[in-house]
């Protein structure tokens, strides 16, 4: 019942043009959602079959593609249908290498150049696994599906090749590497990239000058570079360090895995500012987060919801769809606005 | 005929004889005859009845080495008798030698360390200093003022020292003129009972190198001791030239000094045996920073003793990097002689070929509020390489409020690489903070992945991680040029290994 009311709310809030999408022929405009409410109950009787069909049509019409996303009106880099496809994930399934436990159950996602995507979802829904699979983590085994990055098969690449191809994953909990200084580590990674690009490598001193200019971006002091990678770093410092690496190395697709967890407001703003500073019409970002607050600073083009190893998808059926809507309302205190049909579950927030 | 055959067997393989005392009844007469003919005139200076007992209990092989060592140290000129401390050392060592047999794998301290390589060779003590021309090429890279000790002899012409403060003495015992210092040397020389190798060094030491720091004196620049091994045989010749450098460091109350010991070899493939001893007495409130780098030939045997006595409030810091030697063993013995001492031991051992790297350390805490830290790291990068660690802390009943911790970490980079670690604490006191830990592993996958996720290939990542593993110890060297030198040396040694280990 509650779910239905929410949908009705959505409907009332939506613009007339969009509302038309939901208006099915031969149904009284005011009655349709009430009717479908009954239908959605598991105990709904067979006699209401025609309404069920109507609802299905609504689903099919309004949600055609495979991606569930929420559009921000203020998004800086809006989805551009004509933009080049950067990452295309199709029906990706993956298991934990050791236990063969299935984590990803067919993920579909398309990221164009210049887009900011956010993936949200409960603990254990597979968000981080998805990020790790994209970066080539050896703990996971891909069992099916395809991933194309800039038209190339990503799954054939070694982790370092993926990085050099332009994917950067910031770790949720970066490991400590005692004995390797931050500056050396960055220099090593930077030179690996320069080699790949056929450009001259930088010696320690030249590199220091280069990296020094990036320090302000993450609001860190110089001694940060002399410390060992992540050793004794606080939670905030680790996350800043990940962003510093992103700033130094650059990436066409940055996957930020819970970059906001464990950060206070100031650190969160610093990190968000740094990420925004790195965005360009060519660079895309995939943000994985539990919290809306990060999305207040980094405006995504799309928000995807992940559950049970899949990105929410109209094919999941209406019950899940309603769960999604409820989830969105709970997650975002701001009301969910327009639902468009252009690219999947394309929900507009007001 | 039968009798001589039996005598030979006993000679080659004395251990069973020792482990089965009842056999002594049968074999004693024959053994006795053998020893009598070879050793008695030289070593045995006590009354006959005691000697007979010693002779029965002694190991013929040990006595044989002792004899050749005595031959080598007996001066060619009968007029110059050794200075009294050196004579005292030799006498004491000869005596204690009689109670030692050659160690076998059945003796606990040598359970994992196979010394048969030395035993199977013909040991030839080096009786004369090497020719200077052979030293110049090795020392070409030296910019630091140092004391050069070649095959156990001080080479004065190549040694130089910055101006040392008044009262400080560094050099051969024979040049020590200060009466007071001489008295202290006599007092503390060999005031510890080591094992067989300790005693062999005492018998065979050609000279005694003394570092004396008077009360309240702080020496800024490090005392740099460079040990060179020049004389060596070819790998196949089965001859083992042996040198016995011996150093005594005396720090009076409040003194402070950095000592660097570096063991080098002239030729990377020569076979020789360096049997070295350093004794240190650290007075009240004094500080000794001891750096020790061992990069000898990969065919050599290197056995080293470091015995330290710490008075109250004193500090002893040891940083060791050992990478050379076919058989390399470092015995560290630290004895606390007063409360509030600080002891820090950091060691890095590398086994990059079919070599054994062994550290046996013992820290005896008999007084309250001692603070000690031990970090031992080893890298084994060869399928027949081996590392051994036996670290013992003994916290006696009086050593209340001791704060001691011990950690050993080993990296095994190839299949069948071996490490035997035995960290152990013996604690009798009831108000102490003691911990120990051991970790043996290959490189961490999560760390490797972190590198790879940033575009650094596996080989380079392994290299960086292995290097950083060692850097924790190398970075504790107080003297920066030594730190850099050790780093580049380790990098050089490990470089060809990465390709093989990255599988």
CSV table of N, CA and C in Angstrom, one decimal, chain B residues 202-277:
chain,number,residue,atom,x,y,z
B,202,UNK,N,90.2,-17.0,20.1
B,202,UNK,CA,91.1,-16.6,21.1
B,202,UNK,C,92.5,-17.2,20.9
B,203,UNK,N,92.5,-18.4,20.5
B,203,UNK,CA,93.8,-19.1,20.3
B,203,UNK,C,94.5,-18.5,19.1
B,204,UNK,N,93.7,-18.2,18.0
B,204,UNK,CA,94.4,-17.9,16.8
B,204,UNK,C,94.5,-16.4,16.5
B,205,UNK,N,94.0,-15.5,17.4
B,205,UNK,CA,94.0,-14.1,17.1
B,205,UNK,C,95.5,-13.6,17.0
B,206,UNK,N,95.8,-13.0,15.8
B,206,UNK,CA,97.1,-12.5,15.6
B,206,UNK,C,97.4,-11.2,16.4
B,207,UNK,N,96.3,-10.5,16.6
B,207,UNK,CA,96.4,-9.2,17.2
B,207,UNK,C,95.1,-8.9,18.0
B,208,UNK,N,95.2,-8.0,18.9
B,208,UNK,CA,93.9,-7.6,19.5
B,208,UNK,C,93.7,-6.1,19.2
B,209,UNK,N,92.6,-5.8,18.5
B,209,UNK,CA,92.3,-4.4,18.1
B,209,UNK,C,91.5,-3.8,19.3
B,210,UNK,N,92.0,-2.7,19.8
B,210,UNK,CA,91.3,-2.1,20.9
B,210,UNK,C,90.7,-0.8,20.5
B,211,UNK,N,89.4,-0.6,20.9
B,211,UNK,CA,88.8,0.7,20.8
B,211,UNK,C,88.5,1.2,22.2
B,212,UNK,N,89.2,2.2,22.6
B,212,UNK,CA,89.0,2.7,24.0
B,212,UNK,C,88.5,4.1,24.0
B,213,UNK,N,87.3,4.3,24.6
B,213,UNK,CA,86.7,5.6,24.7
B,213,UNK,C,86.7,6.0,26.2
B,214,UNK,N,87.4,7.0,26.6
B,214,UNK,CA,87.4,7.4,28.0
B,214,UNK,C,86.1,8.0,28.5
B,215,UNK,N,86.0,8.2,29.8
B,215,UNK,CA,84.8,8.7,30.4
B,215,UNK,C,84.3,10.0,29.8
B,216,UNK,N,83.0,10.0,29.5
B,216,UNK,CA,82.3,11.2,29.0
B,216,UNK,C,82.7,11.7,27.6
B,217,UNK,N,83.4,10.8,26.9
B,217,UNK,CA,83.9,11.3,25.6
B,217,UNK,C,82.9,10.8,24.5
B,218,UNK,N,82.5,11.8,23.6
B,218,UNK,CA,81.6,11.5,22.6
B,218,UNK,C,82.3,11.6,21.3
B,219,UNK,N,82.4,10.6,20.5
B,219,UNK,CA,83.1,10.7,19.2
B,219,UNK,C,82.0,10.9,18.1
B,220,UNK,N,82.2,12.0,17.3
B,220,UNK,CA,81.2,12.4,16.3
B,220,UNK,C,81.3,11.4,15.1
B,221,UNK,N,82.5,11.3,14.5
B,221,UNK,CA,82.5,10.5,13.3
B,221,UNK,C,82.7,9.0,13.7
B,222,UNK,N,82.1,8.1,12.9
B,222,UNK,CA,82.1,6.7,13.3
B,222,UNK,C,83.5,6.1,13.2
B,223,UNK,N,83.8,5.1,14.0
B,223,UNK,CA,85.0,4.3,13.9
B,223,UNK,C,84.7,3.2,12.9
B,224,UNK,N,85.4,3.3,11.8
B,224,UNK,CA,85.1,2.4,10.7
B,224,UNK,C,86.1,1.3,10.6
B,225,UNK,N,85.7,0.1,10.8
B,225,UNK,CA,86.6,-1.1,10.8
B,225,UNK,C,86.3,-1.8,9.5
B,226,UNK,N,87.3,-1.9,8.6
B,226,UNK,CA,87.1,-2.7,7.4
B,226,UNK,C,87.9,-3.9,7.4
B,227,UNK,N,87.2,-5.1,7.4
B,227,UNK,CA,87.9,-6.3,7.4
B,227,UNK,C,88.0,-6.9,6.0
B,228,UNK,N,89.2,-7.1,5.5
B,228,UNK,CA,89.3,-7.7,4.2
B,228,UNK,C,89.8,-9.1,4.3
B,229,UNK,N,89.3,-9.9,3.4
B,229,UNK,CA,89.8,-11.3,3.3
B,229,UNK,C,90.4,-11.4,2.0
B,230,UNK,N,91.8,-11.5,2.0
B,230,UNK,CA,92.5,-11.5,0.7
B,230,UNK,C,92.9,-13.0,0.4
B,231,UNK,N,93.5,-13.6,1.4
B,231,UNK,CA,93.9,-15.0,1.1
B,231,UNK,C,92.7,-15.9,0.9
B,232,UNK,N,92.7,-16.7,-0.1
B,232,UNK,CA,91.6,-17.6,-0.3
B,232,UNK,C,92.0,-18.7,-1.3
B,233,UNK,N,91.4,-19.8,-1.2
B,233,UNK,CA,91.7,-20.9,-2.1
B,233,UNK,C,90.6,-21.0,-3.2
B,234,UNK,N,90.9,-21.7,-4.2
B,234,UNK,CA,89.9,-22.0,-5.2
B,234,UNK,C,88.8,-22.9,-4.6
B,235,UNK,N,87.7,-22.8,-5.2
B,235,UNK,CA,86.5,-23.6,-4.6
B,235,UNK,C,86.8,-25.1,-4.5
B,236,UNK,N,87.5,-25.6,-5.4
B,236,UNK,CA,87.6,-27.1,-5.5
B,236,UNK,C,88.8,-27.6,-4.7
B,237,UNK,N,89.7,-26.7,-4.2
B,237,UNK,CA,90.9,-27.2,-3.6
B,237,UNK,C,90.8,-27.8,-2.2
B,238,UNK,N,89.6,-27.6,-1.6
B,238,UNK,CA,89.4,-28.1,-0.3
B,238,UNK,C,90.3,-27.5,0.8
B,239,UNK,N,90.9,-26.4,0.5
B,239,UNK,CA,91.7,-25.8,1.6
B,239,UNK,C,91.0,-24.5,2.1
B,240,UNK,N,91.1,-24.3,3.3
B,240,UNK,CA,90.3,-23.2,3.9
B,240,UNK,C,91.3,-22.3,4.7
B,241,UNK,N,91.8,-21.2,4.1
B,241,UNK,CA,92.6,-20.3,4.9
B,241,UNK,C,91.7,-19.6,6.0
B,242,UNK,N,92.3,-19.5,7.2
B,242,UNK,CA,91.4,-19.0,8.3
B,242,UNK,C,92.1,-17.8,8.9
B,243,UNK,N,91.2,-16.8,9.2
B,243,UNK,CA,91.7,-15.6,9.9
B,243,UNK,C,90.8,-15.4,11.1
B,244,UNK,N,91.4,-14.8,12.1
B,244,UNK,CA,90.8,-14.6,13.4
B,244,UNK,C,90.8,-13.2,13.9
B,245,UNK,N,90.2,-12.3,13.3
B,245,UNK,CA,90.2,-10.9,13.8
B,245,UNK,C,89.5,-10.8,15.1
B,246,UNK,N,90.1,-10.0,16.0
B,246,UNK,CA,89.5,-9.9,17.3
B,246,UNK,C,89.5,-8.4,17.8
B,247,UNK,N,88.4,-7.9,18.2
B,247,UNK,CA,88.3,-6.5,18.6
B,247,UNK,C,87.7,-6.4,20.0
B,248,UNK,N,88.2,-5.5,20.8
B,248,UNK,CA,87.7,-5.2,22.1
B,248,UNK,C,87.3,-3.8,22.1
B,249,UNK,N,86.0,-3.5,22.4
B,249,UNK,CA,85.6,-2.1,22.5
B,249,UNK,C,85.3,-1.8,24.0
B,250,UNK,N,85.9,-0.8,24.5
B,250,UNK,CA,85.7,-0.4,25.9
B,250,UNK,C,85.2,1.0,26.0
B,251,UNK,N,84.0,1.2,26.4
B,251,UNK,CA,83.4,2.5,26.5
B,251,UNK,C,83.2,2.8,28.0
B,252,UNK,N,83.9,3.8,28.4
B,252,UNK,CA,83.8,4.2,29.8
B,252,UNK,C,82.5,5.0,30.0
B,253,UNK,N,82.3,5.3,31.3
B,253,UNK,CA,81.0,5.9,31.7
B,253,UNK,C,80.7,7.2,30.8
B,254,UNK,N,79.5,7.2,30.3
B,254,UNK,CA,79.0,8.3,29.5
B,254,UNK,C,79.6,8.5,28.1
B,255,UNK,N,80.5,7.5,27.7
B,255,UNK,CA,81.1,7.6,26.3
B,255,UNK,C,80.0,7.3,25.3
B,256,UNK,N,80.3,7.7,24.1
B,256,UNK,CA,79.4,7.5,23.0
B,256,UNK,C,80.2,7.3,21.7
B,257,UNK,N,79.9,6.2,21.0
B,257,UNK,CA,80.6,6.0,19.8
B,257,UNK,C,79.8,5.2,18.8
B,258,UNK,N,80.0,5.4,17.5
B,258,UNK,CA,79.5,4.6,16.4
B,258,UNK,C,80.6,3.7,15.9
B,259,UNK,N,80.3,2.4,15.9
B,259,UNK,CA,81.3,1.5,15.3
B,259,UNK,C,80.7,0.8,14.1
B,260,UNK,N,81.4,0.9,13.0
B,260,UNK,CA,81.0,0.2,11.8
B,260,UNK,C,81.9,-0.9,11.5
B,261,UNK,N,81.4,-2.1,11.3
B,261,UNK,CA,82.2,-3.2,10.9
B,261,UNK,C,81.8,-3.6,9.6
B,262,UNK,N,82.7,-3.7,8.7
B,262,UNK,CA,82.4,-4.1,7.3
B,262,UNK,C,83.3,-5.3,6.9
B,263,UNK,N,82.7,-6.4,6.5
B,263,UNK,CA,83.5,-7.5,6.0
B,263,UNK,C,83.5,-7.6,4.5
B,264,UNK,N,84.6,-7.5,3.9
B,264,UNK,CA,84.7,-7.6,2.4
B,264,UNK,C,85.6,-8.7,2.0
B,265,UNK,N,85.5,-9.0,0.7
B,265,UNK,CA,86.4,-10.0,0.2
B,265,UNK,C,87.0,-9.5,-1.1
B,266,UNK,N,88.2,-9.9,-1.4
B,266,UNK,CA,88.9,-9.5,-2.6
B,266,UNK,C,88.3,-10.0,-3.8
B,267,UNK,N,88.0,-11.3,-3.7
B,267,UNK,CA,87.5,-12.0,-4.9
B,267,UNK,C,86.2,-12.7,-4.5
B,268,UNK,N,85.2,-12.6,-5.4
B,268,UNK,CA,83.9,-13.1,-5.0
B,268,UNK,C,83.7,-14.6,-4.9
B,269,UNK,N,84.7,-15.3,-5.4
B,269,UNK,CA,84.5,-16.8,-5.4
B,269,UNK,C,85.5,-17.5,-4.6
B,270,UNK,N,86.3,-16.8,-3.8
B,270,UNK,CA,87.4,-17.4,-3.0
B,270,UNK,C,86.8,-18.1,-1.8
B,271,UNK,N,87.5,-19.2,-1.4
B,271,UNK,CA,87.1,-20.0,-0.3
B,271,UNK,C,88.0,-19.6,0.9
B,272,UNK,N,87.4,-19.2,2.0
B,272,UNK,CA,88.2,-18.9,3.2
B,272,UNK,C,87.3,-18.9,4.4
B,273,UNK,N,87.9,-18.8,5.6
B,273,UNK,CA,87.1,-18.9,6.8
B,273,UNK,C,87.5,-17.7,7.7
B,274,UNK,N,86.5,-16.8,7.9
B,274,UNK,CA,86.8,-15.7,8.8
B,274,UNK,C,86.0,-16.0,10.1
B,275,UNK,N,86.8,-16.1,11.2
B,275,UNK,CA,86.3,-16.4,12.5
B,275,UNK,C,86.5,-15.3,13.4
B,276,UNK,N,85.5,-14.4,13.5
B,276,UNK,CA,85.8,-13.1,14.1
B,276,UNK,C,85.1,-12.9,15.4
B,277,UNK,N,85.6,-12.1,16.3
B,277,UNK,CA,85.0,-11.9,17.6
B,277,UNK,C,85.1,-10.4,17.9
